[in-house]
Short mmCIF file of C-alpha atoms in Angstrom, two decimals:
data_model
loop_
_atom_site.label_atom_id
_atom_site.label_comp_id
_atom_site.label_asym_id
_atom_site.label_seq_id
_atom_site.Cartn_x
_atom_site.Cartn_y
_atom_site.Cartn_z
CA ASP D 1 4.16 -21.58 0.05
CA VAL D 2 1.92 -19.87 2.58
CA LYS D 3 -1.66 -19.46 1.40
CA VAL D 4 -3.35 -16.34 2.74
CA THR D 5 -7.11 -15.92 2.36
CA GLN D 6 -9.05 -12.71 2.87
CA SER D 7 -12.74 -13.30 3.40
CA SER D 8 -14.11 -10.38 1.36
CA ARG D 9 -12.99 -9.06 -2.01
CA TYR D 10 -15.19 -5.93 -1.86
CA LEU D 11 -16.86 -4.18 1.07
CA VAL D 12 -19.02 -1.07 1.22
CA LYS D 13 -19.61 0.46 4.64
CA ARG D 14 -21.09 3.62 6.11
CA THR D 15 -19.17 6.28 8.02
CA GLY D 16 -19.11 5.43 11.73
CA GLU D 17 -19.66 1.69 11.27
CA LYS D 18 -17.40 -0.85 12.97
CA VAL D 19 -15.70 -2.90 10.27
CA PHE D 20 -13.98 -6.28 10.53
CA LEU D 21 -11.56 -7.50 7.85
CA GLU D 22 -10.72 -11.17 8.22
CA CYS D 23 -7.57 -12.98 7.16
CA VAL D 24 -6.61 -16.64 7.49
CA GLN D 25 -3.33 -18.38 6.67
CA ASP D 26 -2.99 -22.11 6.15
CA MET D 27 0.52 -22.62 7.53
CA ASP D 28 1.64 -22.81 11.13
CA HIS D 29 3.60 -19.56 11.06
CA GLU D 30 3.54 -16.87 13.65
CA ASN D 31 3.99 -13.71 11.65
CA MET D 32 1.07 -11.90 10.06
CA PHE D 33 0.73 -8.36 8.71
CA TRP D 34 -1.91 -5.86 7.59
CA TYR D 35 -1.03 -3.28 4.92
CA ARG D 36 -3.12 -0.71 3.11
CA GLN D 37 -2.43 0.15 -0.52
CA ASP D 38 -3.14 3.59 -1.96
CA PRO D 39 -2.15 4.92 -5.42
CA GLY D 40 1.15 6.78 -5.28
CA LEU D 41 1.80 5.73 -1.68
CA GLY D 42 2.63 2.06 -2.12
CA LEU D 43 1.95 -0.37 0.73
CA ARG D 44 1.96 0.98 4.26
CA LEU D 45 2.11 -1.22 7.36
CA ILE D 46 -0.83 -0.84 9.75
CA TYR D 47 -0.29 -3.59 12.34
CA PHE D 48 1.57 -6.87 12.62
CA SER D 49 1.64 -9.83 14.95
CA TYR D 50 4.37 -12.32 15.79
CA ASP D 51 2.22 -14.64 17.90
CA VAL D 52 -1.25 -15.29 19.30
CA LYS D 53 -2.60 -12.38 21.36
CA MET D 54 0.46 -10.35 20.42
CA LYS D 55 0.29 -7.19 18.29
CA GLU D 56 2.62 -4.39 17.28
CA LYS D 57 1.83 -1.04 15.69
CA GLY D 58 3.11 -0.42 12.22
CA ASP D 59 3.61 2.93 10.54
CA ILE D 60 -0.05 4.02 10.31
CA PRO D 61 -2.04 2.40 13.17
CA GLU D 62 -4.34 5.35 13.94
CA GLY D 63 -8.01 4.42 13.57
CA TYR D 64 -7.30 0.69 13.47
CA SER D 65 -6.94 -2.21 15.87
CA VAL D 66 -6.28 -5.92 15.40
CA SER D 67 -7.19 -9.25 16.94
CA ARG D 68 -5.14 -12.46 16.95
CA GLU D 69 -7.04 -15.06 18.99
CA LYS D 70 -5.77 -18.03 16.97
CA LYS D 71 -2.46 -18.45 15.17
CA GLU D 72 -4.05 -18.85 11.74
CA ARG D 73 -6.42 -15.86 11.95
CA PHE D 74 -5.55 -12.15 12.04
CA SER D 75 -8.37 -9.60 11.95
CA LEU D 76 -8.18 -5.88 11.22
CA ILE D 77 -10.79 -3.71 12.94
CA LEU D 78 -11.89 -0.22 11.99
CA GLU D 79 -13.52 0.98 15.20
CA SER D 80 -15.46 3.82 13.50
CA ALA D 81 -14.96 3.84 9.74
CA SER D 82 -14.19 7.14 8.06
CA THR D 83 -14.04 8.09 4.38
CA ASN D 84 -10.24 8.43 4.50
CA GLN D 85 -10.07 4.72 5.28
CA THR D 86 -11.38 3.89 1.81
CA SER D 87 -8.53 1.78 0.46
CA MET D 88 -7.26 -1.62 -0.60
CA TYR D 89 -6.32 -3.70 2.46
CA LEU D 90 -3.78 -6.49 2.10
CA CYS D 91 -3.08 -9.22 4.62
CA ALA D 92 0.23 -11.09 4.48
CA GLY D 93 1.86 -14.07 6.14
CA HIS D 94 5.46 -14.86 6.81
CA GLN D 95 7.30 -18.06 5.99
CA GLY D 96 9.83 -17.72 8.81
CA ASN D 97 11.89 -15.07 7.05
CA GLU D 98 11.08 -11.80 5.31
CA LYS D 99 9.35 -13.47 2.35
CA LEU D 100 5.79 -12.19 2.57
CA PHE D 101 2.85 -13.98 0.98
CA PHE D 102 -0.14 -11.76 0.36
CA GLY D 103 -3.86 -12.40 0.13
CA SER D 104 -5.85 -11.05 -2.83
CA GLY D 105 -6.89 -7.95 -0.93
CA THR D 106 -10.13 -6.36 0.26
CA GLN D 107 -11.25 -3.17 -1.48
CA LEU D 108 -13.08 -1.20 1.20
CA SER D 109 -15.28 1.78 0.33
CA VAL D 110 -16.53 3.96 3.20
CA LEU D 111 -19.44 6.18 2.19
CA GLY O 1 12.80 4.95 10.17
CA GLU O 2 13.42 3.41 6.78
CA ASN O 3 12.20 5.31 3.71
CA VAL O 4 12.08 3.75 0.23
CA GLU O 5 11.72 5.86 -2.92
CA GLN O 6 10.80 4.20 -6.23
CA HIS O 7 11.03 5.58 -9.78
CA PRO O 8 9.46 5.90 -12.25
CA SER O 9 5.82 5.76 -11.21
CA THR O 10 4.82 4.66 -14.72
CA LEU O 11 6.88 3.02 -17.44
CA SER O 12 5.88 2.07 -20.96
CA VAL O 13 8.16 -0.05 -23.18
CA GLN O 14 7.88 -1.88 -26.47
CA GLU O 15 7.58 -5.63 -26.35
CA GLY O 16 11.03 -7.18 -26.53
CA ASP O 17 12.78 -4.14 -25.05
CA SER O 18 14.24 -3.93 -21.54
CA ALA O 19 12.68 -2.23 -18.52
CA VAL O 20 14.49 -0.84 -15.49
CA ILE O 21 12.92 0.27 -12.21
CA LYS O 22 15.03 1.97 -9.54
CA CYS O 23 14.71 2.30 -5.76
CA THR O 24 16.68 4.08 -3.08
CA TYR O 25 16.57 3.43 0.64
CA SER O 26 17.67 5.45 3.65
CA ASP O 27 18.56 3.00 6.43
CA SER O 28 22.03 1.52 6.02
CA ALA O 29 21.01 -1.31 8.38
CA SER O 30 18.53 -2.69 5.82
CA ASN O 31 19.83 -6.01 4.54
CA TYR O 32 17.04 -7.58 2.48
CA PHE O 33 15.54 -6.17 -0.74
CA PRO O 34 12.65 -7.97 -2.44
CA TRP O 35 10.65 -7.09 -5.53
CA TYR O 36 6.93 -7.82 -5.82
CA LYS O 37 4.70 -7.97 -8.89
CA GLN O 38 1.00 -7.20 -8.59
CA GLU O 39 -1.33 -8.20 -11.41
CA LEU O 40 -4.82 -6.79 -11.72
CA GLY O 41 -7.15 -8.09 -9.02
CA LYS O 42 -4.42 -9.98 -7.17
CA GLY O 43 -2.16 -9.44 -4.20
CA PRO O 44 1.56 -8.72 -4.70
CA GLN O 45 3.75 -11.75 -5.42
CA LEU O 46 7.45 -12.05 -4.73
CA ILE O 47 9.42 -12.32 -7.98
CA ILE O 48 13.02 -11.89 -6.88
CA ASP O 49 14.97 -10.78 -3.84
CA ILE O 50 18.55 -9.96 -2.87
CA ARG O 51 20.46 -9.73 0.38
CA SER O 52 23.05 -7.12 1.22
CA ASN O 53 25.98 -9.52 0.92
CA VAL O 54 25.26 -9.96 -2.81
CA GLY O 55 25.63 -7.37 -5.57
CA GLU O 56 23.54 -8.98 -8.28
CA LYS O 57 21.05 -11.81 -8.70
CA LYS O 58 19.45 -13.13 -11.85
CA ASP O 59 16.48 -15.39 -12.56
CA GLN O 60 15.86 -15.95 -16.28
CA ARG O 61 14.73 -12.57 -17.70
CA ILE O 62 14.71 -10.81 -14.34
CA ALA O 63 17.72 -9.43 -12.49
CA VAL O 64 18.24 -7.26 -9.44
CA THR O 65 21.34 -5.19 -8.65
CA LEU O 66 22.28 -3.66 -5.32
CA ASN O 67 24.68 -0.82 -4.56
CA LYS O 68 25.03 -0.67 -0.78
CA THR O 69 27.33 2.34 -0.82
CA ALA O 70 24.84 4.43 -2.76
CA LYS O 71 21.85 2.78 -1.07
CA HIS O 72 20.04 1.95 -4.26
CA PHE O 73 18.84 -1.20 -5.99
CA SER O 74 17.25 -1.83 -9.37
CA LEU O 75 15.04 -4.35 -11.15
CA HIS O 76 15.93 -5.23 -14.73
CA ILE O 77 13.53 -7.08 -17.03
CA THR O 78 14.90 -8.12 -20.42
CA GLU O 79 13.01 -9.22 -23.53
CA THR O 80 9.76 -7.91 -22.09
CA GLN O 81 6.51 -9.73 -22.86
CA PRO O 82 2.85 -8.66 -22.54
CA GLU O 83 2.49 -10.72 -19.34
CA ASP O 84 5.11 -8.51 -17.70
CA SER O 85 2.53 -5.70 -17.61
CA ALA O 86 1.75 -5.15 -13.91
CA VAL O 87 2.53 -2.94 -10.93
CA TYR O 88 5.95 -3.58 -9.40
CA PHE O 89 6.96 -2.76 -5.83
CA CYS O 90 10.41 -2.68 -4.31
CA ALA O 91 10.91 -3.03 -0.55
CA ALA O 92 13.62 -2.92 2.08
CA SER O 93 13.82 -4.70 5.42
CA PRO O 94 15.12 -2.54 8.28
CA GLY O 95 14.95 -5.50 10.64
CA ALA O 96 12.34 -7.12 12.90
CA GLN O 97 11.18 -9.06 9.82
CA LYS O 98 9.24 -6.03 8.53
CA LEU O 99 9.23 -4.62 5.02
CA VAL O 100 9.00 -0.97 3.94
CA PHE O 101 7.67 -0.63 0.39
CA GLY O 102 8.26 1.85 -2.40
CA GLN O 103 5.42 3.71 -4.10
CA GLY O 104 5.08 1.27 -7.00
CA THR O 105 5.70 1.38 -10.76
CA ARG O 106 3.01 0.63 -13.31
CA LEU O 107 4.74 -1.14 -16.20
CA THR O 108 2.96 -1.37 -19.55
CA ILE O 109 4.33 -3.51 -22.38
CA ASN O 110 3.19 -2.29 -25.79
CA PRO O 111 2.80 -4.92 -28.52
#
């Protein structure tokens, strides 16, 4: 199975700060995804990447960007954090089909 | 795009009874339907999945059924146990190896 590791379990940031959420997978697979999880809304896709230096917008990309400099690492960037970006962020990796493996999540609070 | 609706949002059953969670999807092109279980403090984990060429799939106490004509699929858990308490998500794949998730169901098993 793909092992996906998110570097921070909890983060507290100030409005306007630039925030980096880091994700690393331990398998040599191309596909990585960032979702945010909110109560009553389920998981919504922010960005995904099929290869190094490649990125595609998901359903809710506004206010976010991503970086994929190496195959195993996929970073989510909040250019200027806002309170409505307080959420649980989940990174996921792909095992060559649709079977997603998720990290444990980063609970981000923007004050 | 694809839209997935999941019901109920919360479900409480007595230990040993059965639990059923239902999802509907909108895109007839979707052909892959996984179910994820999320325990407290963890990321979602795949528990069972079904493809559109199959009507039913079973794995011990868990089963999933798919009705392509009606565009709905369901998760069935029999002989529920306390460790089944979690949040469950359904999802549908409209292609491009992406998943669209339902809103989630919080299942509580009462002893």
